[in-house]
Amino acid sequence: MDRRYFLCYSTITATLLLSGCEEHTPQEEQPKQKVASSEKKDIKRTETKPFTQELKIPEEISFSKTKKAKFSSQKSLVQIYTDKPTEVLTFRGMLPNPTIRIKRGENFDLEFTNRLPQPTIIHWHGLIVPSVMDGHPKDVIPANKTKHYHYKVDQSAGTFWYHTHPHARTGKEIYHGLSGFYIIEDDEEKRLNLPSGEFDLPLSIQDRRFDENRKLFYKDKEVPQDNNGVLGDVILVNATPFPYKNVKNRKYRLRILNSSSVRTYNLAFDGIEEFALIATDAGLLEAPLMVKNVIVSVAERIDIVIDFKDKRIGDTVTLKNLGFKEVSNLKLHPKYPDFDAKMDIMQFHISEKAEDTSSLPAKLVHIPRMKASEAVRTRTITMEMIAGGLWTLNRKPYDMYRIDERVKLGTTEIWELKNSVHMGHPFHMHGVRFQVLDRSGKIDFPTDKGWKDTVLVMPFETVRIIVKFTMPGLFLYHCHILEHEDQAMMANFFVER
Ligand code: C2O
Ligand code: CU
Ligand code: CU
């Protein structure tokens, strides 16, 4: 398809679609022009001196100590840069938002008040909880109303996250701050003696745009490519631009979350050749896998163990993005680093000696392999752009109240995810965890070996996943590129008893 034609069309349709949506603010999201005019004005970027700000570590809310927590979505001024505050959205008045830590078997209990002018809702990404607690966009709560979340956590240890999920505004809300970590622990993991406490670091990676006044800005109204995904040039880790972290010369567990809008990262280190991949989205792998780099698309998580033991005091190790051009042939905003861009993310400064009493066992947990023969049926989900340039699943723009697939509680199915476009899509399902059976493409993803809730389907690729439905009710499946899910690339499945 001619690119210019497509871009122009997609703007028109996105405009029509979005203007049909009530809570939408027209000036903010509708591009005024139909054709990209990126050459017109120069973007005034903020200046950042990399590795000068120390990594912020989120405060923790531990449900072993607290019985009940309170969140309220609100506008806040926070010091992302040290010289000027930035207006953002938070759950408790600061960024990063707190990390929720909970043990399998414990009760989660949280009162959420919406202090934003528009309706919103929190979703617990990767958690398998009753559908009324899941945070479906149809369950948004109005301004100044409160929702009480309570459920028992009953799934294996892993790195999860939470974020708001109002239809057509998820991208903008996460962009401005509304996400955080959600860590589940269990005894099985505890016995492994992996690095813990100060040696267990959550890293939430987001590329962002700031203007010269340190103000965050989202879509560029003059560039319709932004409707296909918003790329930024400043990388925040836990809301800190290109941070550094002082570390000891020993093993660390890094829990890495890609909470960006569209960017897929190909992560590697300068100064450390190999590291151990120990967990994927929904839990630990069977065994650590030594890798040199890992691809992490939007909403995916990886846990790795990195060992600084051979480093000397004063050495530095840089976490970087190698770039991953294969993920998209579609070019996005021409003024921001594209998918192939190499970018430094953060630096570790080896600053102290320490004894290491943690371990990295050769065997982690047992993952029962689900077999294709266990599946009662195969469903095909296509990822397509329909006439007018709208991103969809199975050619149907999202409707909050339509049930797209009905499945039976307790059964196992194969979902065949077919991408027929020139851009990769991270496919996510609520209310389940799944395994990857196979993929038609050439790239071997080490993350396919573990429990997943989000899987990257490469351009023109077909990925088969196998999933067992264990929670009844209505759940979502969607592309996790935030601008795609906000457009129309989302659907509902209903798990019936
Ligand atoms: Cu991060 Cu609908 O999910
Ligand atoms: Cu989710
Ligand atoms: Cu997509």
CSV table of N, CA and C in Angstrom, one decimal, residues 104-182:
chain,number,residue,atom,x,y,z
A,104,ARG,N,1.7,-15.3,47.3
A,104,ARG,CA,0.6,-16.2,46.9
A,104,ARG,C,-0.2,-16.6,48.1
A,105,GLY,N,-1.5,-16.5,48.0
A,105,GLY,CA,-2.3,-16.9,49.1
A,105,GLY,C,-2.8,-15.7,49.9
A,106,GLU,N,-2.1,-14.6,49.8
A,106,GLU,CA,-2.5,-13.4,50.5
A,106,GLU,C,-3.7,-12.7,49.8
A,107,ASN,N,-4.4,-11.8,50.6
A,107,ASN,CA,-5.5,-11.1,50.0
A,107,ASN,C,-5.1,-9.7,49.6
A,108,PHE,N,-5.4,-9.3,48.4
A,108,PHE,CA,-5.2,-8.0,47.9
A,108,PHE,C,-6.4,-7.2,48.2
A,109,ASP,N,-6.2,-6.0,48.8
A,109,ASP,CA,-7.3,-5.1,49.2
A,109,ASP,C,-6.9,-3.7,49.0
A,110,LEU,N,-7.6,-3.0,48.1
A,110,LEU,CA,-7.3,-1.7,47.7
A,110,LEU,C,-8.5,-0.8,47.4
A,111,GLU,N,-8.5,0.4,47.9
A,111,GLU,CA,-9.5,1.3,47.6
A,111,GLU,C,-9.0,2.3,46.6
A,112,PHE,N,-9.7,2.4,45.5
A,112,PHE,CA,-9.2,3.2,44.4
A,112,PHE,C,-10.2,4.4,44.2
A,113,THR,N,-9.8,5.6,44.4
A,113,THR,CA,-10.6,6.8,44.1
A,113,THR,C,-10.1,7.5,42.9
A,114,ASN,N,-11.0,7.8,42.0
A,114,ASN,CA,-10.7,8.5,40.8
A,114,ASN,C,-10.7,10.0,41.0
A,115,ARG,N,-9.6,10.6,41.0
A,115,ARG,CA,-9.6,12.1,41.2
A,115,ARG,C,-9.2,12.8,39.9
A,116,LEU,N,-9.5,12.1,38.8
A,116,LEU,CA,-9.3,12.7,37.5
A,116,LEU,C,-10.6,13.2,37.0
A,117,PRO,N,-10.7,14.2,36.1
A,117,PRO,CA,-11.9,14.7,35.6
A,117,PRO,C,-12.7,13.6,34.7
A,118,GLN,N,-12.0,12.6,34.2
A,118,GLN,CA,-12.7,11.7,33.3
A,118,GLN,C,-12.7,10.3,34.0
A,119,PRO,N,-13.6,9.4,33.6
A,119,PRO,CA,-13.7,8.1,34.1
A,119,PRO,C,-12.4,7.3,33.9
A,120,THR,N,-12.1,6.4,34.8
A,120,THR,CA,-10.9,5.5,34.5
A,120,THR,C,-11.1,4.3,35.4
A,121,ILE,N,-10.1,3.4,35.3
A,121,ILE,CA,-10.2,2.1,35.9
A,121,ILE,C,-8.8,1.5,36.0
A,122,ILE,N,-8.5,0.7,37.1
A,122,ILE,CA,-7.2,0.1,37.1
A,122,ILE,C,-7.3,-1.4,36.7
A,123,HIS,N,-6.3,-1.8,36.0
A,123,HIS,CA,-6.2,-3.2,35.6
A,123,HIS,C,-4.9,-3.8,36.1
A,124,TRP,N,-5.0,-5.1,36.6
A,124,TRP,CA,-3.8,-5.7,37.2
A,124,TRP,C,-3.3,-6.7,36.1
A,125,HIS,N,-2.3,-6.2,35.3
A,125,HIS,CA,-1.9,-6.9,34.1
A,125,HIS,C,-1.1,-8.2,34.5
A,126,GLY,N,-1.7,-9.3,34.0
A,126,GLY,CA,-1.1,-10.6,34.2
A,126,GLY,C,-1.7,-11.4,35.4
A,127,LEU,N,-2.5,-10.7,36.2
A,127,LEU,CA,-3.2,-11.4,37.3
A,127,LEU,C,-4.4,-12.1,36.8
A,128,ILE,N,-4.6,-13.3,37.4
A,128,ILE,CA,-5.8,-14.1,37.1
A,128,ILE,C,-6.8,-13.9,38.2
A,129,VAL,N,-7.7,-12.9,38.1
A,129,VAL,CA,-8.6,-12.5,39.2
A,129,VAL,C,-10.0,-12.5,38.6
A,130,PRO,N,-11.0,-12.5,39.5
A,130,PRO,CA,-12.4,-12.5,39.0
A,130,PRO,C,-12.6,-11.3,38.1
A,131,SER,N,-13.5,-11.5,37.1
A,131,SER,CA,-13.6,-10.5,36.0
A,131,SER,C,-14.1,-9.1,36.5
A,132,VAL,N,-14.8,-9.1,37.6
A,132,VAL,CA,-15.3,-7.8,38.1
A,132,VAL,C,-14.1,-7.0,38.8
A,133,MET,N,-13.0,-7.7,39.1
A,133,MET,CA,-11.8,-7.1,39.7
A,133,MET,C,-10.7,-6.8,38.7
A,134,ASP,N,-11.0,-7.2,37.4
A,134,ASP,CA,-9.9,-7.2,36.4
A,134,ASP,C,-9.7,-5.8,35.8
A,135,GLY,N,-10.7,-4.9,35.9
A,135,GLY,CA,-10.5,-3.6,35.4
A,135,GLY,C,-10.8,-3.5,33.9
A,136,HIS,N,-11.9,-4.0,33.5
A,136,HIS,CA,-12.4,-3.9,32.1
A,136,HIS,C,-12.8,-2.5,31.8
A,137,PRO,N,-12.6,-2.0,30.6
A,137,PRO,CA,-12.9,-0.6,30.3
A,137,PRO,C,-14.4,-0.3,30.5
A,138,LYS,N,-15.3,-1.3,30.4
A,138,LYS,CA,-16.7,-1.0,30.6
A,138,LYS,C,-17.0,-0.7,32.1
A,139,ASP,N,-16.1,-1.1,33.0
A,139,ASP,CA,-16.3,-0.9,34.4
A,139,ASP,C,-15.6,0.4,34.9
A,140,VAL,N,-15.3,1.3,34.1
A,140,VAL,CA,-14.7,2.6,34.5
A,140,VAL,C,-15.5,3.3,35.6
A,141,ILE,N,-14.8,3.9,36.5
A,141,ILE,CA,-15.5,4.7,37.6
A,141,ILE,C,-15.4,6.2,37.3
A,142,PRO,N,-16.5,6.9,37.5
A,142,PRO,CA,-16.6,8.3,37.2
A,142,PRO,C,-15.7,9.1,38.1
A,143,ALA,N,-15.5,10.4,37.8
A,143,ALA,CA,-14.7,11.3,38.6
A,143,ALA,C,-15.2,11.2,40.1
A,144,ASN,N,-14.3,11.2,41.0
A,144,ASN,CA,-14.6,11.3,42.5
A,144,ASN,C,-15.4,10.1,43.0
A,145,LYS,N,-15.4,9.0,42.3
A,145,LYS,CA,-16.0,7.8,42.8
A,145,LYS,C,-14.9,6.8,43.2
A,146,THR,N,-15.3,5.8,44.0
A,146,THR,CA,-14.3,4.9,44.6
A,146,THR,C,-14.7,3.5,44.2
A,147,LYS,N,-13.7,2.7,43.9
A,147,LYS,CA,-13.9,1.3,43.6
A,147,LYS,C,-13.1,0.5,44.6
A,148,HIS,N,-13.7,-0.6,45.1
A,148,HIS,CA,-13.0,-1.4,46.1
A,148,HIS,C,-12.5,-2.7,45.4
A,149,TYR,N,-11.2,-2.9,45.3
A,149,TYR,CA,-10.7,-4.1,44.7
A,149,TYR,C,-10.3,-5.1,45.9
A,150,HIS,N,-10.8,-6.3,45.8
A,150,HIS,CA,-10.3,-7.3,46.8
A,150,HIS,C,-10.4,-8.6,46.1
A,151,TYR,N,-9.3,-9.4,46.3
A,151,TYR,CA,-9.3,-10.7,45.7
A,151,TYR,C,-8.1,-11.4,46.3
A,152,LYS,N,-8.1,-12.7,46.3
A,152,LYS,CA,-7.0,-13.5,46.8
A,152,LYS,C,-6.0,-13.8,45.6
A,153,VAL,N,-4.8,-13.6,45.9
A,153,VAL,CA,-3.8,-13.9,44.8
A,153,VAL,C,-3.4,-15.4,44.8
A,154,ASP,N,-3.7,-16.0,43.7
A,154,ASP,CA,-3.4,-17.5,43.7
A,154,ASP,C,-2.7,-17.8,42.4
A,155,GLN,N,-1.5,-17.4,42.2
A,155,GLN,CA,-0.7,-17.8,41.0
A,155,GLN,C,0.8,-17.7,41.4
A,156,SER,N,1.6,-18.3,40.5
A,156,SER,CA,3.0,-18.4,40.8
A,156,SER,C,3.7,-17.0,40.8
A,157,ALA,N,4.8,-17.0,41.5
A,157,ALA,CA,5.6,-15.8,41.7
A,157,ALA,C,6.0,-15.2,40.3
A,158,GLY,N,6.1,-13.9,40.2
A,158,GLY,CA,6.4,-13.3,39.0
A,158,GLY,C,6.4,-11.8,39.1
A,159,THR,N,6.8,-11.2,38.0
A,159,THR,CA,6.7,-9.7,37.9
A,159,THR,C,5.6,-9.3,37.0
A,160,PHE,N,4.6,-8.6,37.6
A,160,PHE,CA,3.4,-8.2,36.9
A,160,PHE,C,3.4,-6.6,37.0
A,161,TRP,N,2.3,-6.1,36.5
A,161,TRP,CA,2.2,-4.6,36.6
A,161,TRP,C,0.7,-4.2,36.6
A,162,TYR,N,0.5,-2.9,37.0
A,162,TYR,CA,-0.8,-2.4,36.9
A,162,TYR,C,-0.8,-1.1,36.2
A,163,HIS,N,-2.0,-0.8,35.6
A,163,HIS,CA,-2.1,0.4,34.8
A,163,HIS,C,-3.6,0.7,34.6
A,164,THR,N,-3.9,1.9,34.2
A,164,THR,CA,-5.3,2.2,34.0
A,164,THR,C,-5.7,1.7,32.6
A,165,HIS,N,-7.0,1.6,32.4
A,165,HIS,CA,-7.5,1.0,31.2
A,165,HIS,C,-8.8,1.5,30.7
A,166,PRO,N,-9.0,2.9,30.7
A,166,PRO,CA,-10.2,3.4,30.1
A,166,PRO,C,-10.2,3.3,28.6
A,167,HIS,N,-11.3,3.0,28.0
A,167,HIS,CA,-11.2,2.9,26.5
A,167,HIS,C,-10.8,4.2,25.8
A,168,ALA,N,-9.9,4.1,24.9
A,168,ALA,CA,-9.4,5.2,24.1
A,168,ALA,C,-8.5,6.2,24.8
A,169,ARG,N,-8.2,5.9,26.1
A,169,ARG,CA,-7.4,6.9,26.8
A,169,ARG,C,-6.2,6.2,27.6
A,170,THR,N,-6.1,4.8,27.4
A,170,THR,CA,-5.1,4.1,28.1
A,170,THR,C,-3.7,4.6,27.8
A,171,GLY,N,-3.5,4.9,26.5
A,171,GLY,CA,-2.1,5.3,26.1
A,171,GLY,C,-1.7,6.6,26.7
A,172,LYS,N,-2.7,7.5,26.7
A,172,LYS,CA,-2.4,8.9,27.3
A,172,LYS,C,-2.2,8.8,28.8
A,173,GLU,N,-3.0,8.0,29.5
A,173,GLU,CA,-2.8,7.9,30.9
A,173,GLU,C,-1.5,7.2,31.4
A,174,ILE,N,-1.2,6.1,30.7
A,174,ILE,CA,0.1,5.4,31.1
A,174,ILE,C,1.2,6.4,30.7
A,175,TYR,N,1.1,7.0,29.6
A,175,TYR,CA,2.2,7.9,29.2
A,175,TYR,C,2.5,9.0,30.3
A,176,HIS,N,1.4,9.5,30.9
A,176,HIS,CA,1.6,10.5,31.9
A,176,HIS,C,1.9,10.0,33.3
A,177,GLY,N,1.9,8.6,33.4
A,177,GLY,CA,2.4,8.1,34.7
A,177,GLY,C,1.6,7.0,35.3
A,178,LEU,N,0.4,6.7,34.8
A,178,LEU,CA,-0.4,5.7,35.6
A,178,LEU,C,-0.1,4.3,35.4
A,179,SER,N,1.1,3.8,35.9
A,179,SER,CA,1.4,2.4,35.9
A,179,SER,C,2.4,2.2,37.0
A,180,GLY,N,2.5,0.9,37.4
A,180,GLY,CA,3.4,0.5,38.5
A,180,GLY,C,3.7,-1.0,38.5
A,181,PHE,N,4.6,-1.4,39.3
A,181,PHE,CA,4.9,-2.8,39.4
A,181,PHE,C,4.0,-3.6,40.4
A,182,TYR,N,3.8,-4.9,40.1
A,182,TYR,CA,3.0,-5.7,41.0
A,182,TYR,C,3.8,-7.0,41.1
